[in-house]
Coordinates of C-alpha atoms in Angstrom, one line a residue:
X1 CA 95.7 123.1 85.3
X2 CA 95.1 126.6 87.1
X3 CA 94.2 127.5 90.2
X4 CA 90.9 128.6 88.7
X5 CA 90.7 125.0 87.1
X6 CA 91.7 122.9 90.5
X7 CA 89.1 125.1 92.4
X8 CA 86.4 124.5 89.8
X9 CA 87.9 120.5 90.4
X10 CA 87.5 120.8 94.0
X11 CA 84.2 122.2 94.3
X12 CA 83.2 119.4 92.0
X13 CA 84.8 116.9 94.1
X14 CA 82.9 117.9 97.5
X15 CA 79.2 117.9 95.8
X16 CA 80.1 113.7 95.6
X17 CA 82.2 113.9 98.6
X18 CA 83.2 115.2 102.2
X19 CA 85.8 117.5 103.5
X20 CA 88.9 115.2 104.5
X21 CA 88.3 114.0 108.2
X22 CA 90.0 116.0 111.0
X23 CA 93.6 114.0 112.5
X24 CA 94.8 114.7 115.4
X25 CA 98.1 115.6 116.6
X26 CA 100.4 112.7 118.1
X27 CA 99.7 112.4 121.5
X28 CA 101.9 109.6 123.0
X29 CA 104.4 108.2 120.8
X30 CA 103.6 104.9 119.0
X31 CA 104.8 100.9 120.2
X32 CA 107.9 100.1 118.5
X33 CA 107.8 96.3 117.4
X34 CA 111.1 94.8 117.9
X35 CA 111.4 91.8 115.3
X36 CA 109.5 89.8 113.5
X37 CA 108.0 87.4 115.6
X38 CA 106.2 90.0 117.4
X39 CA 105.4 91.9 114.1
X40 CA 102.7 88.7 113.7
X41 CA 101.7 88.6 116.9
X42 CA 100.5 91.9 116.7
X43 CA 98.8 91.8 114.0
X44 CA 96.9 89.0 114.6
X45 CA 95.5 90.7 117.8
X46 CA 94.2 93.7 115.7
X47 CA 93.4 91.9 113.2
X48 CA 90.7 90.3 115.9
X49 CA 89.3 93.6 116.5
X50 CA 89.4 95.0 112.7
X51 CA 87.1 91.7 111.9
X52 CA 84.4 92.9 113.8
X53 CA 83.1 95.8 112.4
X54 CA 84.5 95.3 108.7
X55 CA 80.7 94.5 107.1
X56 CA 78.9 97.7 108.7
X57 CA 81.9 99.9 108.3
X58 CA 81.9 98.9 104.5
X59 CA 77.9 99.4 104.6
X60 CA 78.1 102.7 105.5
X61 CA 80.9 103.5 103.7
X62 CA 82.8 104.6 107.4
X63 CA 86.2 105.5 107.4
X64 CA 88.3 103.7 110.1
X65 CA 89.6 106.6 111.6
X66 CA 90.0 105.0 115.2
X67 CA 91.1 101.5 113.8
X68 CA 94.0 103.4 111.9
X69 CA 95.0 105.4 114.7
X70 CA 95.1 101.6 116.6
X71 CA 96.9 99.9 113.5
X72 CA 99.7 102.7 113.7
X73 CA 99.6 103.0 117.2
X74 CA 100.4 99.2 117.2
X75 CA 104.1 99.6 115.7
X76 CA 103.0 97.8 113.0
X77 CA 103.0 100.7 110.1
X78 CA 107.4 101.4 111.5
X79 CA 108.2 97.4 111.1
X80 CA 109.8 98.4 107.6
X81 CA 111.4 101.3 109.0
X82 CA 115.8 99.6 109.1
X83 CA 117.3 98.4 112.6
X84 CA 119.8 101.3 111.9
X85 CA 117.4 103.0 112.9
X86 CA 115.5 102.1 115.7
X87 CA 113.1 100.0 113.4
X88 CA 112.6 96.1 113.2
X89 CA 113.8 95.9 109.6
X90 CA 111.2 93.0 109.0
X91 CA 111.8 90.3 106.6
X92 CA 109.4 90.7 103.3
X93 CA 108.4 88.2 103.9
X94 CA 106.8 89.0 107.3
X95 CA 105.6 92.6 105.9
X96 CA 103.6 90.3 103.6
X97 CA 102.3 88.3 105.6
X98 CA 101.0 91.4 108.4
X99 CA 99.1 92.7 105.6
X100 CA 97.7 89.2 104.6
X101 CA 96.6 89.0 108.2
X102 CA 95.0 92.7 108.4
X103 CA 93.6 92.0 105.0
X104 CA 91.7 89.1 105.7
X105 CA 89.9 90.8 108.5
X106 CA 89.4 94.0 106.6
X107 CA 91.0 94.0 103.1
X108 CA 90.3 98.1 103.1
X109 CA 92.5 98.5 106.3
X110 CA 95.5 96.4 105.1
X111 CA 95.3 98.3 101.9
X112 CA 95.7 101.6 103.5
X113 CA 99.3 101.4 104.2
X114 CA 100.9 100.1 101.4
X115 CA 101.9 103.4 99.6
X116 CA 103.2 104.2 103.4
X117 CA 105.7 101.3 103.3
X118 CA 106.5 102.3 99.7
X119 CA 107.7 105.3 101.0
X120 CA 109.7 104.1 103.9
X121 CA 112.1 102.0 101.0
X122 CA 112.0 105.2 98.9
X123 CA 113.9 106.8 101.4
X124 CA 115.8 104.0 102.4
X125 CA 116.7 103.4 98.7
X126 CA 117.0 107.0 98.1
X127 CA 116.8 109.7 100.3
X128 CA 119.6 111.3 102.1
X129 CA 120.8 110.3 105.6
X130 CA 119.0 113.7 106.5
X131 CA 115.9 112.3 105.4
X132 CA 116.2 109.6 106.6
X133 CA 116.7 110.3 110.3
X134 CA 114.0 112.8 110.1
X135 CA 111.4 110.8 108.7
X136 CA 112.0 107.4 109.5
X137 CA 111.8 108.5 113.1
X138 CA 108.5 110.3 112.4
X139 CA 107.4 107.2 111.7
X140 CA 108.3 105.5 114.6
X141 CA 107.0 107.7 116.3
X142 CA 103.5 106.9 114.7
X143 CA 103.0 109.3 111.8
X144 CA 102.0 108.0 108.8
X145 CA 102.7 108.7 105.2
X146 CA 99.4 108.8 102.3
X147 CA 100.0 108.7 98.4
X148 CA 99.6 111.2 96.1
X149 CA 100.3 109.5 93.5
X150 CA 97.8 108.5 90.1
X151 CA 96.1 111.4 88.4
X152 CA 92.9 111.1 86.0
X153 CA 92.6 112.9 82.3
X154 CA 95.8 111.5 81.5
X155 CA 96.9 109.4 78.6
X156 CA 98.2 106.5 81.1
X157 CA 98.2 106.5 85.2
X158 CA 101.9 107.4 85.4
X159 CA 101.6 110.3 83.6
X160 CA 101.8 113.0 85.6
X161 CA 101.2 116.9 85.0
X162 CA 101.4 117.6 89.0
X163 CA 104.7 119.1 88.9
X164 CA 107.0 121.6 91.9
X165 CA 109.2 124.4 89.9
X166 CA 110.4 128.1 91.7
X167 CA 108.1 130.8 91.5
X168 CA 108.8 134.1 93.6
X169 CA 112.3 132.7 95.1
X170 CA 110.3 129.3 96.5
X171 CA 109.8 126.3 95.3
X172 CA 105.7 125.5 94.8
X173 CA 103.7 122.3 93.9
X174 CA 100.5 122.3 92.1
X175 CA 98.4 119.7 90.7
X176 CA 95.7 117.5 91.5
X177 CA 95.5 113.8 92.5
X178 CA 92.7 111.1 92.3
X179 CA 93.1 107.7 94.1
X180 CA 95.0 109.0 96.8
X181 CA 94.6 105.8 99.5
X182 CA 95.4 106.3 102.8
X183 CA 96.2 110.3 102.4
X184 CA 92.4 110.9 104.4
X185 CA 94.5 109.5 106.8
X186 CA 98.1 110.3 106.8
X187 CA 99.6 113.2 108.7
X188 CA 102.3 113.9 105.5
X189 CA 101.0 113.7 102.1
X190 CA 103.6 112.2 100.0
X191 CA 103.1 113.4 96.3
X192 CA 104.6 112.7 93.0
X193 CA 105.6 115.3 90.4
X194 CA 107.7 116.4 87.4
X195 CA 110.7 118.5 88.9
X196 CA 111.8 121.3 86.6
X197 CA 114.8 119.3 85.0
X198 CA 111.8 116.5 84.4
X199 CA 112.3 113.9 86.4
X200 CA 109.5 112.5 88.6
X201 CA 109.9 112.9 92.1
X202 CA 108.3 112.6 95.9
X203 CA 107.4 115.5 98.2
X204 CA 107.1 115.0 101.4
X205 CA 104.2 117.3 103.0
X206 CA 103.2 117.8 105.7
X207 CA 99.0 117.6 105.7
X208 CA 98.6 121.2 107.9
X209 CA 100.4 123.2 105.2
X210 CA 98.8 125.5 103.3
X211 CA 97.6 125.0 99.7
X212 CA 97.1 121.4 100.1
X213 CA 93.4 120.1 99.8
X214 CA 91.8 116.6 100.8
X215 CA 88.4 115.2 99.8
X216 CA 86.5 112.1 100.3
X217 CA 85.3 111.4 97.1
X218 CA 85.9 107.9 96.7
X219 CA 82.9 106.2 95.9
X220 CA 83.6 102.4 94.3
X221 CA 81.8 99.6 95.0
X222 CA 84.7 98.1 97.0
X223 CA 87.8 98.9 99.1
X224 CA 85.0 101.3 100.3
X225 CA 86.7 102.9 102.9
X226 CA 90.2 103.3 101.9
X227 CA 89.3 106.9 101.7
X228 CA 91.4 107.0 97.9
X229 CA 90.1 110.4 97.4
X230 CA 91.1 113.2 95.8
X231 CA 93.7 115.7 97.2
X232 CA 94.7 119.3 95.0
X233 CA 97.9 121.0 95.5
X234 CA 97.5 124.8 95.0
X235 CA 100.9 126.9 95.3
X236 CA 102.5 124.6 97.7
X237 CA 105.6 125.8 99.1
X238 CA 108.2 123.0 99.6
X239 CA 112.0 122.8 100.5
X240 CA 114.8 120.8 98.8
X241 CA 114.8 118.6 101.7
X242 CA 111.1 117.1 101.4
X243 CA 112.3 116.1 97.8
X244 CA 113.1 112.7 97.3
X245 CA 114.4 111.3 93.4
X246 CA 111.1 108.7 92.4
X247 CA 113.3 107.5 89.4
X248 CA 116.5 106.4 91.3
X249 CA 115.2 102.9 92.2
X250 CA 114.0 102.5 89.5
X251 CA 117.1 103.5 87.0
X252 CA 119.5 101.2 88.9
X253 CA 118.4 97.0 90.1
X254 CA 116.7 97.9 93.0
X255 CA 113.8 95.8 94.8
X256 CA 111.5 98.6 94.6
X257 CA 109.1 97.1 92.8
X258 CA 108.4 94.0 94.2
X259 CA 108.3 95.4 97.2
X260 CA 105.5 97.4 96.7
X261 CA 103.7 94.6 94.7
X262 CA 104.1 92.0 97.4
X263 CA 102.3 94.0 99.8
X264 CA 99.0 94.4 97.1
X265 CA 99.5 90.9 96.1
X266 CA 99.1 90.1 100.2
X267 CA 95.8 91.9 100.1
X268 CA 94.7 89.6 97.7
X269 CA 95.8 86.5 99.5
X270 CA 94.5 87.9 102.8
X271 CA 90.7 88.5 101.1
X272 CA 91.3 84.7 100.0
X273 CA 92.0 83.9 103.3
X274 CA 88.7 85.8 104.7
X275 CA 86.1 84.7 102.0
X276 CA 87.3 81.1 102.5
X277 CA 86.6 81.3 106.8
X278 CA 83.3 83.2 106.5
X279 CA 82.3 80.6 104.0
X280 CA 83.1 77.8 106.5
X281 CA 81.7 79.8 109.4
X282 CA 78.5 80.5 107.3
X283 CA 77.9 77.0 105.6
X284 CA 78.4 75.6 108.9
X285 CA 76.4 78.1 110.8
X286 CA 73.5 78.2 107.4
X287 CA 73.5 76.4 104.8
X288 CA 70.2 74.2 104.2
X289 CA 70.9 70.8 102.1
X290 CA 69.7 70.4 98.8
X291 CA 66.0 68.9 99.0
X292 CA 67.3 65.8 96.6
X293 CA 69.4 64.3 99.5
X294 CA 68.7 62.8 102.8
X295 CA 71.3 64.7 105.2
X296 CA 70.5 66.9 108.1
X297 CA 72.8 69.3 107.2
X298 CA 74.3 71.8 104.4
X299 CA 77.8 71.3 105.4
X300 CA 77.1 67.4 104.8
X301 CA 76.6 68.1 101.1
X302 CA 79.1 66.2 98.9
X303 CA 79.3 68.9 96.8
X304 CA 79.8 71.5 99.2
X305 CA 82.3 69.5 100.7
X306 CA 84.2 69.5 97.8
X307 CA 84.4 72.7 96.6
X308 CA 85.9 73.9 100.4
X309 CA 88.4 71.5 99.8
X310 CA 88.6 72.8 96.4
X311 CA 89.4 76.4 97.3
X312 CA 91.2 75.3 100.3
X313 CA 93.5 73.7 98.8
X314 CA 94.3 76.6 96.1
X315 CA 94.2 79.1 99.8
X316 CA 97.0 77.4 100.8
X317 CA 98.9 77.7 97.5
X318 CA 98.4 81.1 97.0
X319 CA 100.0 81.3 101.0
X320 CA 103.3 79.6 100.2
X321 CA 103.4 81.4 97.0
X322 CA 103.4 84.6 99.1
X323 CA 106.0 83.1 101.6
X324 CA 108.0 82.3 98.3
X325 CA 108.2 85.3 97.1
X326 CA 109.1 87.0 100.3
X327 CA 111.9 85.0 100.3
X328 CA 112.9 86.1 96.8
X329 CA 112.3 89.6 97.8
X330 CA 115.1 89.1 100.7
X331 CA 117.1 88.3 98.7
X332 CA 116.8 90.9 96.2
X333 CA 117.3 93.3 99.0
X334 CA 120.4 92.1 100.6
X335 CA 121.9 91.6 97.0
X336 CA 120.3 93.9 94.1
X337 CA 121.3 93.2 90.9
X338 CA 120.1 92.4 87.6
X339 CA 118.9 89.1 88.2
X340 CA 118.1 88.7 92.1
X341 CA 115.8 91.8 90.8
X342 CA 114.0 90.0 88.0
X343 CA 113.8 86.7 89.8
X344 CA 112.1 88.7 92.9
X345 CA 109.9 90.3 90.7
X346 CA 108.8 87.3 88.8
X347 CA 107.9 85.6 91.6
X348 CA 106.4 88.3 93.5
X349 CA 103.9 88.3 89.8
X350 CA 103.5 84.9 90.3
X351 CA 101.8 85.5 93.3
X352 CA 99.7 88.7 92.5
X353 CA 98.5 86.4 89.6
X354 CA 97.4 83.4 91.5
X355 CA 96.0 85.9 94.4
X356 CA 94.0 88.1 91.9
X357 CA 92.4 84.6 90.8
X358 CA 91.8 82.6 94.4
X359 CA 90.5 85.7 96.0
X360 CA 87.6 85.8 93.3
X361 CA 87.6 82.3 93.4
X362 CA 87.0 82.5 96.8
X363 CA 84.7 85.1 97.3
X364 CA 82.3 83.6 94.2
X365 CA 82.0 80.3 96.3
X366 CA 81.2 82.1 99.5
X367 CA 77.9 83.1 98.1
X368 CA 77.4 80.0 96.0
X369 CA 77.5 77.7 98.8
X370 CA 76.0 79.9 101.4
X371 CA 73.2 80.3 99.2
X372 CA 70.2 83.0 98.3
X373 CA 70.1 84.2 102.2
X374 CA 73.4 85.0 101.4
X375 CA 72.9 87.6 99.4
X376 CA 71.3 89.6 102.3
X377 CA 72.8 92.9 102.9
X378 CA 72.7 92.4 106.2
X379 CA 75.4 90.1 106.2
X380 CA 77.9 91.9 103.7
X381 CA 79.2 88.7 102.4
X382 CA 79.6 90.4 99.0
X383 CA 82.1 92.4 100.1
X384 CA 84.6 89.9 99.3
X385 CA 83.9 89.6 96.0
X386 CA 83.6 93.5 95.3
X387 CA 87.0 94.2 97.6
X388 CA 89.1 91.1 95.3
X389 CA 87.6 92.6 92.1
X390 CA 88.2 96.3 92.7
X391 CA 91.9 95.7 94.3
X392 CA 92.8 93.7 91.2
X393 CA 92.5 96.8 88.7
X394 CA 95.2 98.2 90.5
X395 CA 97.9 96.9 87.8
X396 CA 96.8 94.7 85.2
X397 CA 97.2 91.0 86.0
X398 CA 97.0 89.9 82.2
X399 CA 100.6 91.8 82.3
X400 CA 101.7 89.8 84.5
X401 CA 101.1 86.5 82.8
X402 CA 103.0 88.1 79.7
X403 CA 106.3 89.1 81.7
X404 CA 106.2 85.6 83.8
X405 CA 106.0 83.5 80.4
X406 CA 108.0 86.0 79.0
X407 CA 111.0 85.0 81.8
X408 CA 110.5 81.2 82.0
X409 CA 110.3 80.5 78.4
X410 CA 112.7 83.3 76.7
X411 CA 114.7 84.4 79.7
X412 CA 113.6 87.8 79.5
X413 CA 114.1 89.7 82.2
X414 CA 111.0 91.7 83.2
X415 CA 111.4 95.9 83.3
X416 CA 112.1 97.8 86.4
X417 CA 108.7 99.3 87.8
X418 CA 105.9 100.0 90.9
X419 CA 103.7 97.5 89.1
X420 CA 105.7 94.6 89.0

């Protein structure tokens, strides 16, 4: 693509979109969360506040500017970052569940961070002790990293044509992504691209330099206000030392991938965990009985009844299935190799799979049972449903399936990537 072509792309972008919001400069330096006991605490205090204005702020399509400024602020996006240093090193399974917790209040703000932690074990896995002093401490000190990551036009999403190579003595970037969550809101852009000897890479950038473009032209009917726009790299000058090797974790057993799948499969558990407690709140609050029986109340419907126990039930499943493969993924950490690997990624699958499902589940019976006043826009109860549904096409669930039958029944171990 020329420059000609990504300005053509850009001006197309901002006739269905917005210039990229304006972030301010650090002014104090973040909270630094300690272990993981107050990692939870934490986020169950924002996740308080986050609740109340998820409906209108995915009406209106608002980005949460100020509750992502809180949520960093918190300590909560550094709890990845290694005790060596000056992080909390959380257990996964702890990461998991913050983001569950975030997610059921606002499954748009728990999603925003993911490709942030995926960076922080990129460099942890892979980039040099340079690196990682620099930008691990950035981090505690509140800034936060945005993806740059899928691209559109191409024949699969990890294809990329975005590549860096020298021009004029430097080294320049150029390309153009789409789905870029959380980089509306990221003070470094982290990007991913073809070096010159073809391997795929990350670059580091920081969002103030020059040739690098962001646009809010996200426009799905859910995870509204992710802000998974498109950003354009024109000319970019970068250094050796914003360059981290993508492929490295992934050419060796490393729990890279789980890692990064546990956190979207706690998205889905945490939008489970939402539609189920608006549906209780609503039936309860609501729901009219059906005119054949003789109660005073919706909530005293047998059939109601059953079905919250129903989805309950499966809830609570999907919750020790993501506590399970936490515990997998710890292990896979502290000892990588070819099997800890697979058996973390298996069961971090298992989980995404059974997720993907409840949070429908979940957010299909809210309406059901609330009933037609429901439906009202004014509520935004469909935002479960449309959040679940649009969150799930991330990586293909069906896939999934294959590779966990694949393991059980043949022993086959599953293959090393982001999406598993």
């Amino acid at each position: 693509m020329t420059t000609t072509d990504r300005q053509l792309h850009r001006q197309a972008a901002l006739t269905k979109g917005r210039p990229a919001p304006h972030i301010p400069p650090l002014r104090t330096h973040a909270h630094i969360i300690r272990d993981d006991a107050e990692a939870i605490v934490v986020a169950r205090e924002l996740a308080a506040e986050f609740a109340v204005g998820a409906a209108e702020r995915d009406r209106e399509r608002r980005l949460p500017i100020a509750e992502i400024e809180r949520y960093s602020q918190s300590g909560l996006w550094a709890i990845s970052v290694p005790k060596d240093y000056g992080g909390a090193g959380v257990s996964a399974v702890t990461l998991a569940e913050v983001t569950a917790i975030i997610s059921a209040a606002d499954s748009s703000i728990g999603q925003i961070p993911q490709n942030h932690f995926f960076m922080v074990e990129a460099l942890r896995l892979s980039g040099s002790e340079e690196q990682k002093r620099h930008y691990f401490q950035r981090v505690l000190n509140g800034e936060r990293f945005g993806n740059a990551f899928t691209e559109i036009g191409t024949k699969t999403p990890v294809d990329y044509k975005t590549h860096f190579a020298e021009k004029n003595g430097k080294l320049v970037l150029n390309g153009q992504k789409f789905y870029s969550t959380g980089s509306l809101f990221a003070h470094i852009i982290v990007a991913v691209a073809k070096g010159p000897n073809g391997r795929i890479h990350i670059v580091f950038i920081d969002r103030a330099t020059p040739g690098l473009d962001l646009v809010d032209d996200w426009t799905s009917f859910g995870q509204r206000s992710t802000g998974s726009g498109t950003v354009t790299f024109d000319d970019v000058e970068i250094t050796p030392s914003q360059v981290v090797d993508h492929d490295d974790p992934f050419d060796r057993p490393t729990a890279m991938g789980p890692f990064a799948q546990i956190i979207h499969a706690a998205v889905q558990v945490g939008i489970a965990r939402g539609a189920l407690a608006e549906t209780i709140s609503y039936v309860r609050a609501h729901s009219r009985p059906f005119f054949e029986l003789t109660i005073e109340h919706g909530y005293e419907d047998p059939h109601t009844i059953h079905a919250v126990g129903d989805v309950t039930i499966r809830v609570h499943a999907a919750d020790a299935l993501l506590a399970r493969a936490g515990r997998f993924l710890d292990v896979a950490t502290a000892d990588p190799n070819e099997r800890t690997v697979a058996e973390a990624s298996i069961a971090v699958a298992e989980i995404k799979a059974l997720g993907t499902d409840v949070a429908q589940l979940a957010a299909t019976k809210l309406i059901e049972l609330g009933g037609a006043r429901s439906t009202l826009e004014s509520y935004g109860l469909d935002r479960f449903w449309r959040n679940a549904r649009t969150h799930s096409l991330h990586d293909p669930v069906r896939w999934k399936y294959h590779h966990i039958g694949n393991f059980y029944l043949n022993d086959q171990l599953p293959p090393r990537h982001g999406a598993l």
